[in-house]
GROMACS .gro file of N, CA and C in nm:
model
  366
    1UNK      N    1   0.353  -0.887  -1.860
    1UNK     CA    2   0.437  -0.830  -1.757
    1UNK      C    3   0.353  -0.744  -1.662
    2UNK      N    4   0.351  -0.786  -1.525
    2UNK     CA    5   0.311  -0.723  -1.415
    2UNK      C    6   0.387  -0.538  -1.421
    3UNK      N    7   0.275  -0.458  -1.436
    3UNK     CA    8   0.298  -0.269  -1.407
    3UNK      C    9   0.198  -0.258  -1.294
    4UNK      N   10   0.268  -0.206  -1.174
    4UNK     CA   11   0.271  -0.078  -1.074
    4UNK      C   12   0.283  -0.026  -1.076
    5UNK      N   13   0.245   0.136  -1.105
    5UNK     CA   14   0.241   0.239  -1.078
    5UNK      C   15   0.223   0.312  -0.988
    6UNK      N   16   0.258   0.383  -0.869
    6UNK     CA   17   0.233   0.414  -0.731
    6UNK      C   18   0.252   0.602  -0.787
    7UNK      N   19   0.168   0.678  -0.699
    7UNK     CA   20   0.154   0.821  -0.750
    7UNK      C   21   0.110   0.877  -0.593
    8UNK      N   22   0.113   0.998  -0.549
    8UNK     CA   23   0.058   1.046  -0.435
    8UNK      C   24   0.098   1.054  -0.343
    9UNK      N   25   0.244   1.030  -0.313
    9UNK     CA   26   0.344   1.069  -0.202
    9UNK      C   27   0.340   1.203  -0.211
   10UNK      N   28   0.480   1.245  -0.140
   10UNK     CA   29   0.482   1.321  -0.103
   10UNK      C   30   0.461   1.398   0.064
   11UNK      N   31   0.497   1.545   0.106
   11UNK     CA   32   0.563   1.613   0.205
   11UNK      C   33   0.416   1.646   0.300
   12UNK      N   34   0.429   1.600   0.376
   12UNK     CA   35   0.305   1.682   0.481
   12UNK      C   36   0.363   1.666   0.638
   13UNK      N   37   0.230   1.775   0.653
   13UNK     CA   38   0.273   1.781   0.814
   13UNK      C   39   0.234   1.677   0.953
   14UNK      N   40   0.233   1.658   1.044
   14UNK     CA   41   0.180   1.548   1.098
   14UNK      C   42   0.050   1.563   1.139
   15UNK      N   43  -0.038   1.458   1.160
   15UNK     CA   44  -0.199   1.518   1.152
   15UNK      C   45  -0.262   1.496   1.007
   16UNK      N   46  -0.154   1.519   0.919
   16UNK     CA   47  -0.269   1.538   0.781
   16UNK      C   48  -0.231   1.434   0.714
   17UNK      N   49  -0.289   1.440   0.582
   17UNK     CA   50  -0.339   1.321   0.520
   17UNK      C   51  -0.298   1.319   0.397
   18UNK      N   52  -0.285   1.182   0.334
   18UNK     CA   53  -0.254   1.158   0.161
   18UNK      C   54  -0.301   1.070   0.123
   19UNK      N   55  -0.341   1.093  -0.017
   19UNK     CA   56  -0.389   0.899  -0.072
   19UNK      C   57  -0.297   0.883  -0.142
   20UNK      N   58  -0.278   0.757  -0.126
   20UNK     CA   59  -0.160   0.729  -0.260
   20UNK      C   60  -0.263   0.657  -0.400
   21UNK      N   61  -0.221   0.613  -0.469
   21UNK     CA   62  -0.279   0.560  -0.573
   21UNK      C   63  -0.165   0.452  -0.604
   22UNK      N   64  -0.245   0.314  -0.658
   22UNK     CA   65  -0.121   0.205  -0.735
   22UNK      C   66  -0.216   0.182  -0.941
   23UNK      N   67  -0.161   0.234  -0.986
   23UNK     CA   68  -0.224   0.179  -1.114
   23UNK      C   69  -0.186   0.042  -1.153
   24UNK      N   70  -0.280  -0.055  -1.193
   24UNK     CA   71  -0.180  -0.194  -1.206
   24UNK      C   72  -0.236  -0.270  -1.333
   25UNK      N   73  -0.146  -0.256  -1.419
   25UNK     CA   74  -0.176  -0.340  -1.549
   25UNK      C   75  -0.087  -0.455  -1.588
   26UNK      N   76  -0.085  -0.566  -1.687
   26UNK     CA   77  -0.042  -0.621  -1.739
   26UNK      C   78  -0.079  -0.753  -1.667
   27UNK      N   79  -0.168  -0.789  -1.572
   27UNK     CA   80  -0.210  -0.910  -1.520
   27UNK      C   81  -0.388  -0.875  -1.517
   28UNK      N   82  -0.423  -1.008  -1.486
   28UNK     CA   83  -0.569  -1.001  -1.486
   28UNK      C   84  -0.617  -0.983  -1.330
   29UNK      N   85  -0.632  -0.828  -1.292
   29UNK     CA   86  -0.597  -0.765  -1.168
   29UNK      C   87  -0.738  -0.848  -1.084
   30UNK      N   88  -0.854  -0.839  -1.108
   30UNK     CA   89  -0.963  -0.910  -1.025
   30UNK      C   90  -0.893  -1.055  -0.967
   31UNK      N   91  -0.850  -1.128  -1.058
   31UNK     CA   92  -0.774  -1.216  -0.966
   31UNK      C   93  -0.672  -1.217  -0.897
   32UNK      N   94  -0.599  -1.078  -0.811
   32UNK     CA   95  -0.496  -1.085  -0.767
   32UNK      C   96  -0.559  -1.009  -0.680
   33UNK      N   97  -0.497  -0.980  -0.522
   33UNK     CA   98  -0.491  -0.939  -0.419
   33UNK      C   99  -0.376  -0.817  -0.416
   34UNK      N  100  -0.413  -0.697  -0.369
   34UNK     CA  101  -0.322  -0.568  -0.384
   34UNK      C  102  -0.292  -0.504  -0.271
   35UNK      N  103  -0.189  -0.497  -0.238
   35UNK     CA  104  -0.163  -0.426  -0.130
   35UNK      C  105  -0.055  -0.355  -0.118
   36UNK      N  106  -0.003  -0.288   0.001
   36UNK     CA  107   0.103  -0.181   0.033
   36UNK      C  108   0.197  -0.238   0.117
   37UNK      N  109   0.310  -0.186   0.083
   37UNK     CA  110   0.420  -0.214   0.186
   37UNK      C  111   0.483  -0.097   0.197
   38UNK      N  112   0.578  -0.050   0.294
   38UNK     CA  113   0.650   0.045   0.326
   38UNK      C  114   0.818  -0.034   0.369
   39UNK      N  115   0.910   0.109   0.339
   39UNK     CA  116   1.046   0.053   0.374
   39UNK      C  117   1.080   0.215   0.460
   40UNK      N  118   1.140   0.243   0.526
   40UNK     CA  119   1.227   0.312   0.622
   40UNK      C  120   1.360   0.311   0.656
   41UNK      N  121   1.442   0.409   0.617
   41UNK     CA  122   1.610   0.391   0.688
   41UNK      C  123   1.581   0.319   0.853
   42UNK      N  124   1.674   0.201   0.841
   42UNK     CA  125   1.656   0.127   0.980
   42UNK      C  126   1.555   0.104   1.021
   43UNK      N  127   1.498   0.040   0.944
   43UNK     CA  128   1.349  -0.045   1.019
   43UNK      C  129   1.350  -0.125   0.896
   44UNK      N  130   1.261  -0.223   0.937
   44UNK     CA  131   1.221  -0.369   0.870
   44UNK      C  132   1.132  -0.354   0.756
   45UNK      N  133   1.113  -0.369   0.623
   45UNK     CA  134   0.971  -0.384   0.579
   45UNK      C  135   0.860  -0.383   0.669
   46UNK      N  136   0.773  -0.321   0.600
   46UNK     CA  137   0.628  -0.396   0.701
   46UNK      C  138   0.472  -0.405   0.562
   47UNK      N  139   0.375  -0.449   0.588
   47UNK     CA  140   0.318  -0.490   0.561
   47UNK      C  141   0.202  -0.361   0.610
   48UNK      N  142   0.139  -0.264   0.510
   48UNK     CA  143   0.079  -0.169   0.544
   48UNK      C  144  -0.091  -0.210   0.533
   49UNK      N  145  -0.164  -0.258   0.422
   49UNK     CA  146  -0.240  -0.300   0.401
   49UNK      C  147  -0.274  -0.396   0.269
   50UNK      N  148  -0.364  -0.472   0.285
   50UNK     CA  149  -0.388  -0.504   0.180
   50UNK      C  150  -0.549  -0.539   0.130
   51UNK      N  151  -0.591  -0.569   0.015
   51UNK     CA  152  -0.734  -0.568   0.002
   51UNK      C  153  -0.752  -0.717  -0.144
   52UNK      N  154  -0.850  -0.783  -0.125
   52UNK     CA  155  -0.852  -0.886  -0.131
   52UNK      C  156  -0.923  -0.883  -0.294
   53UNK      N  157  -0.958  -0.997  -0.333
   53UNK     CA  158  -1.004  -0.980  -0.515
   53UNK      C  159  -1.149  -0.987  -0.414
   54UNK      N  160  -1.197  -1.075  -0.352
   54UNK     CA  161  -1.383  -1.004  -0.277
   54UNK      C  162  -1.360  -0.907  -0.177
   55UNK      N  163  -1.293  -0.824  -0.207
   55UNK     CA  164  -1.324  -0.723  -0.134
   55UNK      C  165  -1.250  -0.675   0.017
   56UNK      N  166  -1.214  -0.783   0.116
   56UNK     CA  167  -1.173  -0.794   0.211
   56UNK      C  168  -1.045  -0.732   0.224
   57UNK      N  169  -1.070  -0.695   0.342
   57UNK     CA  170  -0.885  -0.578   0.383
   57UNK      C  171  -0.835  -0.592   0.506
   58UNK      N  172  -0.683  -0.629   0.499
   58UNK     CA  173  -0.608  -0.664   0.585
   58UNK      C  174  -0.540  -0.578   0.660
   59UNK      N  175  -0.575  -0.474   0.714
   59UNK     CA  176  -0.505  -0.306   0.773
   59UNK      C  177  -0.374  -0.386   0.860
   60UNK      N  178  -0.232  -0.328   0.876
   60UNK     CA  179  -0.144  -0.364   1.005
   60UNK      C  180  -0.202  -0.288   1.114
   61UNK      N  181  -0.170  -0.350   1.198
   61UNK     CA  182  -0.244  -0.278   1.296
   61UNK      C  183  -0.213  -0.164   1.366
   62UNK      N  184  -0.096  -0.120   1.321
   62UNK     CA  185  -0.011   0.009   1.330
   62UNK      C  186  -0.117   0.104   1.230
   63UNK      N  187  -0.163   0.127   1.132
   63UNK     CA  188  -0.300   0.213   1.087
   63UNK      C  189  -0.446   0.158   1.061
   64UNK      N  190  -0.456   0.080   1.170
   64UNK     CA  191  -0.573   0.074   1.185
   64UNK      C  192  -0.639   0.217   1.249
   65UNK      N  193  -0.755   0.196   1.180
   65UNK     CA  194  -0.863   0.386   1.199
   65UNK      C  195  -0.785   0.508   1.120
   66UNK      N  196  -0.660   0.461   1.106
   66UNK     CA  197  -0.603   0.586   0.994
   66UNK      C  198  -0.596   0.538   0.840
   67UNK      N  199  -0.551   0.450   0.810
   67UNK     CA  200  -0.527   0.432   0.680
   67UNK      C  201  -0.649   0.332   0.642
   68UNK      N  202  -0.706   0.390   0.518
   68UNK     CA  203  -0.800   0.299   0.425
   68UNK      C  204  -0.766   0.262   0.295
   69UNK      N  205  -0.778   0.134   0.275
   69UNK     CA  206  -0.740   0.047   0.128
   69UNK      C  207  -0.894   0.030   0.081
   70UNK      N  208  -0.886   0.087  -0.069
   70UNK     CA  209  -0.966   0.053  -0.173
   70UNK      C  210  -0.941   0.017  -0.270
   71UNK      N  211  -1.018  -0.030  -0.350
   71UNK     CA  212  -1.019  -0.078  -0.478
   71UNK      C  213  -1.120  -0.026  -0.571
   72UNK      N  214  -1.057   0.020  -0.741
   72UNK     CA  215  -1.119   0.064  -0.800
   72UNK      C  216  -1.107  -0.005  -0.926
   73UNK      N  217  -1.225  -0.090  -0.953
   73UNK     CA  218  -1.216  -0.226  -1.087
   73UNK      C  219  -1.217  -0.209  -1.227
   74UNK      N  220  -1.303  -0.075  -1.224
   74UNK     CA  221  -1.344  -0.053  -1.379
   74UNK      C  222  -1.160   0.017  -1.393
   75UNK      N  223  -1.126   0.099  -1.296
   75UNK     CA  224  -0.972   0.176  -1.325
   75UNK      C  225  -0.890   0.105  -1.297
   76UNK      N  226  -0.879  -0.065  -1.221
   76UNK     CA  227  -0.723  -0.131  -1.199
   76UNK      C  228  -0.674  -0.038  -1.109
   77UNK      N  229  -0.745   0.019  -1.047
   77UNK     CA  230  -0.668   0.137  -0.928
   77UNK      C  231  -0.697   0.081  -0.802
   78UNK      N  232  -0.546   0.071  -0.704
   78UNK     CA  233  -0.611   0.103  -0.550
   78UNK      C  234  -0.576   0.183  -0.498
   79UNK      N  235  -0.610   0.226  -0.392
   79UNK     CA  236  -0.581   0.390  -0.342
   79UNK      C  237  -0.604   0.364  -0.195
   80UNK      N  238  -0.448   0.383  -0.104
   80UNK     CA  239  -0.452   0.385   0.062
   80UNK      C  240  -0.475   0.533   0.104
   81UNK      N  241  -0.635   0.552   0.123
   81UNK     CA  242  -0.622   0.704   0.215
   81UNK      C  243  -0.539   0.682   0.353
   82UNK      N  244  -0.472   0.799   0.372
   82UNK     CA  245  -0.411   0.801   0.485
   82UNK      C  246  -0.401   0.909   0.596
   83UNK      N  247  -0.499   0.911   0.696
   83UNK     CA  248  -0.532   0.988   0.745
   83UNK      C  249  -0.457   1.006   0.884
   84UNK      N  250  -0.492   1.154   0.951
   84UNK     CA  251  -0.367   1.091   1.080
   84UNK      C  252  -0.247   1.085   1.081
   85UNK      N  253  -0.173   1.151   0.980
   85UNK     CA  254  -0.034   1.087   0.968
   85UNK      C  255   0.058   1.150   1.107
   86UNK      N  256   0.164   1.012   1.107
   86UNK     CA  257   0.247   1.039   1.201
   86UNK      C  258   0.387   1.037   1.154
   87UNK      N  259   0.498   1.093   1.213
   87UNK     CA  260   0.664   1.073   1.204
   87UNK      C  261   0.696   0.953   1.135
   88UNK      N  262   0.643   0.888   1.177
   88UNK     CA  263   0.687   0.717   1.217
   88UNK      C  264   0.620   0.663   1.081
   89UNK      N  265   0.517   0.715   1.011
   89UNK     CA  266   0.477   0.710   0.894
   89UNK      C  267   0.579   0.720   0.781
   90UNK      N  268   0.656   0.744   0.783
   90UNK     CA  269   0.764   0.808   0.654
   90UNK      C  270   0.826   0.717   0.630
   91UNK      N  271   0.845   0.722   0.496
   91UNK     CA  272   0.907   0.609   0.425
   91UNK      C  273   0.874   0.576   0.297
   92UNK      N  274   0.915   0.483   0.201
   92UNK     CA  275   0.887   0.482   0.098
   92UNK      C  276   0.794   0.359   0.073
   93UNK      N  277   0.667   0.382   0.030
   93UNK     CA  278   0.531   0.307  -0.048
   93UNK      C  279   0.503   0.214  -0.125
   94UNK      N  280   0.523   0.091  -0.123
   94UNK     CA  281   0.511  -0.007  -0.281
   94UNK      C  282   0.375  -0.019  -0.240
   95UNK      N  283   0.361  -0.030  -0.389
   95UNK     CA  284   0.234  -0.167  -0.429
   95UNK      C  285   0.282  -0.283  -0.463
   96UNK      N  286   0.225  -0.382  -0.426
   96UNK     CA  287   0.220  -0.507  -0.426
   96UNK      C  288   0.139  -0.576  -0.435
   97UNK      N  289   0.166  -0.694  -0.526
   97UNK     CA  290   0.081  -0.776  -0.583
   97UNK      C  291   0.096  -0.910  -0.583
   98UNK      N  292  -0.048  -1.033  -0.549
   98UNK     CA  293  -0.008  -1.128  -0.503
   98UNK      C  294  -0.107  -1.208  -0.518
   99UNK      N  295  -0.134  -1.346  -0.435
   99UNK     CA  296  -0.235  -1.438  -0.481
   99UNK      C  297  -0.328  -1.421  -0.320
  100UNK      N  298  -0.302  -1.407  -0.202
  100UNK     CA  299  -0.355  -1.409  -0.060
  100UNK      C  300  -0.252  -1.316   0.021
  101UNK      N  301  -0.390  -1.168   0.065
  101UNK     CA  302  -0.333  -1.103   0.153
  101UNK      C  303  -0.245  -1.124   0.305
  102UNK      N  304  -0.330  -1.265   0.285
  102UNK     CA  305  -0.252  -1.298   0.434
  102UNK      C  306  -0.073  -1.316   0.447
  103UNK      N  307  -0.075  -1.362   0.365
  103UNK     CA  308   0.098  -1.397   0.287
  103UNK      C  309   0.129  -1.270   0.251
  104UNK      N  310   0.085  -1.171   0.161
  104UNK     CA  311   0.149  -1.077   0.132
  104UNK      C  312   0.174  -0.979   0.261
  105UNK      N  313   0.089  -0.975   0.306
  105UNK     CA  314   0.134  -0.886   0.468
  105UNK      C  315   0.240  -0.931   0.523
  106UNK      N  316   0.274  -1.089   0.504
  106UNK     CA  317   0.387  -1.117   0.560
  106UNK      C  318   0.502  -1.108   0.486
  107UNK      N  319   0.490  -1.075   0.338
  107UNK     CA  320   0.641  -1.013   0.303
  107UNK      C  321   0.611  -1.070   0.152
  108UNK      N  322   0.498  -1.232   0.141
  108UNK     CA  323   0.559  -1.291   0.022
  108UNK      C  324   0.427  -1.243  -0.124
  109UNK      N  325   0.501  -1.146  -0.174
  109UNK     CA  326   0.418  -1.129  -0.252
  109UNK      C  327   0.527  -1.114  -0.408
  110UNK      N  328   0.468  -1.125  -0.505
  110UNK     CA  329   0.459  -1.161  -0.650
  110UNK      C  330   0.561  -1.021  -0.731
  111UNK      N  331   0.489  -0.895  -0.677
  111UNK     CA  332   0.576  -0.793  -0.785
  111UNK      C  333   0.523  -0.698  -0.708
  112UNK      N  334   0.629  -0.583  -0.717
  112UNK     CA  335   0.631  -0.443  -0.639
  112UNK      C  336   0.623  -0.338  -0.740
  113UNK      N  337   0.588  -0.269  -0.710
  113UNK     CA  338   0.636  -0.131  -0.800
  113UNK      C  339   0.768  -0.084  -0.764
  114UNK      N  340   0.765   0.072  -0.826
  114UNK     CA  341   0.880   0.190  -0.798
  114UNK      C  342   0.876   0.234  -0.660
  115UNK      N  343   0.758   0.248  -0.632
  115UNK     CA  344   0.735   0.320  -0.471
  115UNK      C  345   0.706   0.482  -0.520
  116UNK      N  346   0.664   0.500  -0.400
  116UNK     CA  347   0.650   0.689  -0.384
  116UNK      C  348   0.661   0.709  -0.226
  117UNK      N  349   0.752   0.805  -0.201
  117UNK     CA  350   0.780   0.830  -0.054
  117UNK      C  351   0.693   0.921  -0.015
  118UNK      N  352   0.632   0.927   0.064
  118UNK     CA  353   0.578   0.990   0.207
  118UNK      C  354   0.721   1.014   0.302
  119UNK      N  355   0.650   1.176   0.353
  119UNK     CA  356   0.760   1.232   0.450
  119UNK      C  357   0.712   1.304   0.533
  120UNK      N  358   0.666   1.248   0.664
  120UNK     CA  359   0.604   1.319   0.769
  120UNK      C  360   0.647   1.425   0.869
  121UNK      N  361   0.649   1.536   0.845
  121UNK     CA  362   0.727   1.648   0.934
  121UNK      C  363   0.675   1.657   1.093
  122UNK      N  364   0.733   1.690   1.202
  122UNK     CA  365   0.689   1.688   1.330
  122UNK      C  366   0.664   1.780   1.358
   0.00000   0.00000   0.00000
C-alpha cells in the first residue's frame, strides 16, 4: 500500500518561505515520479511540481524561480522549498505519486496523500 505523508505547512506572511516535506513508503519509490498538487476554495486543481525517478523537474509555471522540488533517496523524502510566497499561494498541498511527470502535472496520477495547508497572509 502506497503512504504519503506531507508535513510543513502551515501560516506565513507573504514574501516568506516554507518547505514542505512528502515521506513516501510502501512502493518501490526510485521507480515512481513525485510530485505536488494544490487545491483552493474556487479554483481548479493545479499541478505544482513534479520531479522525475532521473532526476528531472517539471515546475508550473506559476512558481517557476520560487518553488524548488527535490528528492531525497536514501530518506524516500521530497521536499518543495517555497520561496516568495504569494496570496494566491494558499491552499492545501498533496503529494503525489505516479509513473510520468508529464501526466501527473496534468491531473493523472496514482495516489495522493492527506495534504498540509499553506496560508499566505497579505
Amino acid at each position: 500500500e502506497v503512504q504519503l505523508v506531507e508535513s510543513g505547512g502551515g501560516l506565513v506572511q507573504a514574501g516568506g518561505s516554507l518547505r514542505l516535506s512528502c515521506a513516501a513508503s510502501g512502493f518501490s519509490t526510485p521507480n515512481l515520479d513525485i510530485g505536488w498538487f494544490r487545491e483552493a476554495p474556487g479554483k481548479e486543481r493545479e499541478g505544482v511540481s513534479c520531479i522525475s525517478t532521473d532526476g528531472g523537474t517539471y515546475p508550473a509555471i506559476f512558481v517557476k524561480g520560487r518553488f524548488t522540488i527535490s528528492r531525497d533517496r536514501a530518506k524516500k523524502t521530497v521536499y518543495l522549498q517555497m520561496n516568495s510566497l504569494k496570496p494566491e499561494d494558499t491552499g492545501v498541498y498533496y503529494c503525489v505519486v505516479g509513473e510520468a511527470c508529464i501526466a501527473m502535472m496534468r491531473g493523472y496520477y496514482a495516489s495522493r496523500g492527506q495534504g498540509t495547508r499553506v496560508t499566505v497572509s497579505s
